[in-house]
mmCIF file of C-alpha atoms in Angstrom:
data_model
loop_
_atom_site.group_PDB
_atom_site.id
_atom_site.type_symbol
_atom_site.label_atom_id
_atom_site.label_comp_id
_atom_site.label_asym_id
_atom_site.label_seq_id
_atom_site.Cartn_x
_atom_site.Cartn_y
_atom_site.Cartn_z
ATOM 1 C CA UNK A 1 0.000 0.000 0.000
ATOM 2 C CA UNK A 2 1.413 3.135 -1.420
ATOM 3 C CA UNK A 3 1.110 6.644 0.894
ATOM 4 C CA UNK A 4 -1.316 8.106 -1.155
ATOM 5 C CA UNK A 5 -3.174 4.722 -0.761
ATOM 6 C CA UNK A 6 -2.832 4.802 2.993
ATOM 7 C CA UNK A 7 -4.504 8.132 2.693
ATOM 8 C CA UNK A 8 -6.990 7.119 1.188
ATOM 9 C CA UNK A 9 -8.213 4.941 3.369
ATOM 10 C CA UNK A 10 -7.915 7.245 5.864
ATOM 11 C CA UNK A 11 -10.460 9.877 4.516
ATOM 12 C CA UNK A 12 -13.064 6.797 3.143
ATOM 13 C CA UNK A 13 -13.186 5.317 7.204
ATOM 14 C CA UNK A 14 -12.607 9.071 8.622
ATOM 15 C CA UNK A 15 -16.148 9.114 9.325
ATOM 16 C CA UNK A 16 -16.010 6.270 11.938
ATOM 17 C CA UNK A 17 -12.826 7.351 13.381
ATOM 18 C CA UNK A 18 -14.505 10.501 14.628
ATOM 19 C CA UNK A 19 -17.267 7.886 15.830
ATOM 20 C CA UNK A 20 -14.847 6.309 17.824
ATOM 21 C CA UNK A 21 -13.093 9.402 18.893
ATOM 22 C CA UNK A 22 -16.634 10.742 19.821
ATOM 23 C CA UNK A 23 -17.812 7.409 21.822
ATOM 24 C CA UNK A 24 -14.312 7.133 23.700
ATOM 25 C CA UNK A 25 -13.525 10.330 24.646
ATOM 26 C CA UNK A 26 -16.048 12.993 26.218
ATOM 27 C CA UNK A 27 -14.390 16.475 25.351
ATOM 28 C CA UNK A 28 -13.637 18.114 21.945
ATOM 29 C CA UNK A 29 -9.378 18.395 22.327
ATOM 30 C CA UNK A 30 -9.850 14.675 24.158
ATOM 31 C CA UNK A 31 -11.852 13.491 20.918
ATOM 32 C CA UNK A 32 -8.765 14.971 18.441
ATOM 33 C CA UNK A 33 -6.589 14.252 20.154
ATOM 34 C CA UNK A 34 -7.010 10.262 20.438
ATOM 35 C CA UNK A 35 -7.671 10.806 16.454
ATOM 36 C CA UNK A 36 -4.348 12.186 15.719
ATOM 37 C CA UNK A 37 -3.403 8.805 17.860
ATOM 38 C CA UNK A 38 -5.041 6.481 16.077
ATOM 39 C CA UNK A 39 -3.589 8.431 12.935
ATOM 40 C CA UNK A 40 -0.083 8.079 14.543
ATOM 41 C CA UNK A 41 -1.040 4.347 15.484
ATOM 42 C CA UNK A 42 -2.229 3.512 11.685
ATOM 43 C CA UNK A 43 0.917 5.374 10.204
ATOM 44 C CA UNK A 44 3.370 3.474 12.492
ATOM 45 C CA UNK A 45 1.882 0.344 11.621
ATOM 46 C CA UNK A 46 1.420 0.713 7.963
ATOM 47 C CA UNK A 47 4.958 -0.875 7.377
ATOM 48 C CA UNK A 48 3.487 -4.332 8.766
ATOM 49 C CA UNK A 49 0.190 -4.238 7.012
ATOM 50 C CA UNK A 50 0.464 -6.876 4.180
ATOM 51 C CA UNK A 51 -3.161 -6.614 3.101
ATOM 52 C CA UNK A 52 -4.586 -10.300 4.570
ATOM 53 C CA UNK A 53 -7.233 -8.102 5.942
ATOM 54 C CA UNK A 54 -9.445 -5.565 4.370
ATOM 55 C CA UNK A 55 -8.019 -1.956 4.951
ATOM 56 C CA UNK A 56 -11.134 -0.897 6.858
ATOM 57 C CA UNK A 57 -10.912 -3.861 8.521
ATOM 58 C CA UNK A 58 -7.257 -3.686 9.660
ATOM 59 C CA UNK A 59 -8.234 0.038 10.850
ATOM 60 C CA UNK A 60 -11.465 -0.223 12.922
ATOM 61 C CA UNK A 61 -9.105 -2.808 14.172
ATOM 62 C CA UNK A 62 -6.107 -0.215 15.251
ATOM 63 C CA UNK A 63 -8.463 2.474 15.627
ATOM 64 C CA UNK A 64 -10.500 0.628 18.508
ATOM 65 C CA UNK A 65 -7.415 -0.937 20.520
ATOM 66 C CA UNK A 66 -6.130 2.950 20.527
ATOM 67 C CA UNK A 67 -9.060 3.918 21.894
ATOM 68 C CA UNK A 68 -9.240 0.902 24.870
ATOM 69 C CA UNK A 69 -5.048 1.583 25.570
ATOM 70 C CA UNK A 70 -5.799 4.921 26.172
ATOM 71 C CA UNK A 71 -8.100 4.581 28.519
ATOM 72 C CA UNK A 72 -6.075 1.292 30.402
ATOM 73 C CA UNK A 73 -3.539 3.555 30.711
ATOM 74 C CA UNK A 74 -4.291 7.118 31.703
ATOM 75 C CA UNK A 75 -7.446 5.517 34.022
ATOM 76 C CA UNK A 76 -9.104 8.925 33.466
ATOM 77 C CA UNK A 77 -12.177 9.631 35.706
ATOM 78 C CA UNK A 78 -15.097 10.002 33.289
ATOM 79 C CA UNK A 79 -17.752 12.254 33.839
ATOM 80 C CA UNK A 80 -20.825 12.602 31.666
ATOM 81 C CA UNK A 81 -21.711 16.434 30.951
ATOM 82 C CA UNK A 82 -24.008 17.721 27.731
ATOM 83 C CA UNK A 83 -21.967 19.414 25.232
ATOM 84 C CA UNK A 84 -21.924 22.846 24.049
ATOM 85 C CA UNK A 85 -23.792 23.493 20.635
ATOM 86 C CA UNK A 86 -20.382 24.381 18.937
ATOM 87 C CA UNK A 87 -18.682 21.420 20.109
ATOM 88 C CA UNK A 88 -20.901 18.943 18.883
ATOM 89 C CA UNK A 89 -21.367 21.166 15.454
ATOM 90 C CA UNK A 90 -17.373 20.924 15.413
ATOM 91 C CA UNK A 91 -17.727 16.789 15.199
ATOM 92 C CA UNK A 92 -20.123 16.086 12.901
ATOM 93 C CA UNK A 93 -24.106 17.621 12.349
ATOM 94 C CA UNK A 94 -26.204 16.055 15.458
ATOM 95 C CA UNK A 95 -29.618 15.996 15.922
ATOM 96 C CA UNK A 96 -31.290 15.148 19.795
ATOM 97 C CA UNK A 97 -31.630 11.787 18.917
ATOM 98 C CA UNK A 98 -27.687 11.244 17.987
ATOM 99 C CA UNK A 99 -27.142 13.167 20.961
ATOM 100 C CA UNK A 100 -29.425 10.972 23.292
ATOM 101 C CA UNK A 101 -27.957 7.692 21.704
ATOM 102 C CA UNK A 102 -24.466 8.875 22.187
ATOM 103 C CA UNK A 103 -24.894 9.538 25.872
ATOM 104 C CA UNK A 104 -26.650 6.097 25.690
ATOM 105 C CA UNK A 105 -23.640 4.690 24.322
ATOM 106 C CA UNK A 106 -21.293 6.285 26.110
ATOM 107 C CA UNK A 107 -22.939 4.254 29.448
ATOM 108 C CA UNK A 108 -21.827 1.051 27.475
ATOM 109 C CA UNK A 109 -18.440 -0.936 28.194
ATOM 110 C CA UNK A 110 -15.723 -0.761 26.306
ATOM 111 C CA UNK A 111 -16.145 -3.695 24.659
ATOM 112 C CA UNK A 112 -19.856 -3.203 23.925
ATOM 113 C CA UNK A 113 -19.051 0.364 22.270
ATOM 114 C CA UNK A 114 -16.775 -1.249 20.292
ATOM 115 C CA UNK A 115 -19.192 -4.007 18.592
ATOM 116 C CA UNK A 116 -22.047 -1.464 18.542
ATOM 117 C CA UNK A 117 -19.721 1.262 16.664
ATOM 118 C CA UNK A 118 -19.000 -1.429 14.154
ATOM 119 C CA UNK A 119 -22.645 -2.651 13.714
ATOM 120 C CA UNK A 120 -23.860 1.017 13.391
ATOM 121 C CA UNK A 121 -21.829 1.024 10.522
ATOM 122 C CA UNK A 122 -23.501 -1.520 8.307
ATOM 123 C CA UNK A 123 -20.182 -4.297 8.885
ATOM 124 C CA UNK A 124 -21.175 -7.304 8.530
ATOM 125 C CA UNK A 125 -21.357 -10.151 11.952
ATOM 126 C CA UNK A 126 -17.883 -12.054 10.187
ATOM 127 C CA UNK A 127 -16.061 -8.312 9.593
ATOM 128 C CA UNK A 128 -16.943 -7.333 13.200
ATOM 129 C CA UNK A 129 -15.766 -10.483 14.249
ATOM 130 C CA UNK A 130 -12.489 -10.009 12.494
ATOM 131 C CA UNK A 131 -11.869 -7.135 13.491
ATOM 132 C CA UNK A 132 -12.714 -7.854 17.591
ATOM 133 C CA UNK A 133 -11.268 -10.988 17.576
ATOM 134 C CA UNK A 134 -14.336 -13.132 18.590
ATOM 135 C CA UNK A 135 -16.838 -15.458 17.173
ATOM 136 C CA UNK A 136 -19.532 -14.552 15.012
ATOM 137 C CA UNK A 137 -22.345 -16.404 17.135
ATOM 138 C CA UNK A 138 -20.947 -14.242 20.096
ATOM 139 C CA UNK A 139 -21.342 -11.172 17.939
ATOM 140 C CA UNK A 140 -24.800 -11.819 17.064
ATOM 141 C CA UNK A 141 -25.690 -12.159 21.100
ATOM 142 C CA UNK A 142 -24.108 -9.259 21.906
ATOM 143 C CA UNK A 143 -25.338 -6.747 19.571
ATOM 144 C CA UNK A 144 -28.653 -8.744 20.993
ATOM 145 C CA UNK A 145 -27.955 -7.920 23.962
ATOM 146 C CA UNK A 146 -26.717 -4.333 23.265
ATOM 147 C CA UNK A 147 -29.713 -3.091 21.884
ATOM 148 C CA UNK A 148 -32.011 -4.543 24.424
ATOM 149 C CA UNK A 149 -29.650 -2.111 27.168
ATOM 150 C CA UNK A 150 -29.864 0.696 24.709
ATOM 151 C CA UNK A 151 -33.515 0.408 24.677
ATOM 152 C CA UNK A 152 -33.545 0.116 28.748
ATOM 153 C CA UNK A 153 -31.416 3.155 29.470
ATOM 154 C CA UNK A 154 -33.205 5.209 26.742
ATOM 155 C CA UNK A 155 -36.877 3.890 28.289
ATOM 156 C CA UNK A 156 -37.893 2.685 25.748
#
């Protein structure tokens, strides 16, 4: 993979980066931040990448275990707060109902955001498996299992 092909995969997945950014991090510099380190993360490891796995694939992949080692390691005390207008116009257009599924979301473990992210965004149960590193039956039960806690802590 050439740089300019690395960089393209990096603006067609951009989109769920910033979902990840945005489900893993509360505050705007906190949410670029941890995308310039999954940038970093992807660049660094673009050497290794011999194409066995799709590109998105191999990112959601790099993109999600930035996210988690972040977290492991700085242990940050996370507090749940509504955002400004601006900041949530800076990450992408939001509507109430993004912004009440987010906070939903955000109430998830780590490991649920992560399987949720990926079904949100139309992958299939065998990518999301490939990319988490389980099964594709447990996939199935835990998105199952996902949106039933979604609908509980949105009262539904």
């Amino acid at each position: 993979m050439s740089k300019e092909a690395f960089l393209s995969v990096i603006a067609q997945h951009q989109h769920l980066l910033h979902k990840i950014c945005r489900l893993y991090r509360d505050t705007l510099q906190d949410r670029e931040d941890l995308f310039q380190e999954i940038i970093y993360q992807l660049w660094k490891s673009y050497p290794d990448y011999q194409g066995l796995a799709k590109p998105g694939t191999w990112m959601y992949r790099i993109a999600l275990n930035t996210a988690l080692m972040g977290l492991r390691r700085k242990k940050p005390r996370i507090t749940y707060t509504d955002q400004l207008p601006e900041q949530a116009a800076a990450n992408e257009p939001s509507t109430e109902q993004q912004e009440l599924l987010f906070k939903a979301l955000r109430q998830l473990s780590d490991a649920e955001k992560a399987i949720i992210t990926l079904y949100l965004e139309d992958l299939s149960y065998q990518e999301i498996a490939a990319i988490t590193g389980v099964t594709e039956n447990y996939i199935g039960v835990k998105i199952n299992r996902i949106k039933t806690k979604i609908k509980t802590i949105l009262n539904l």
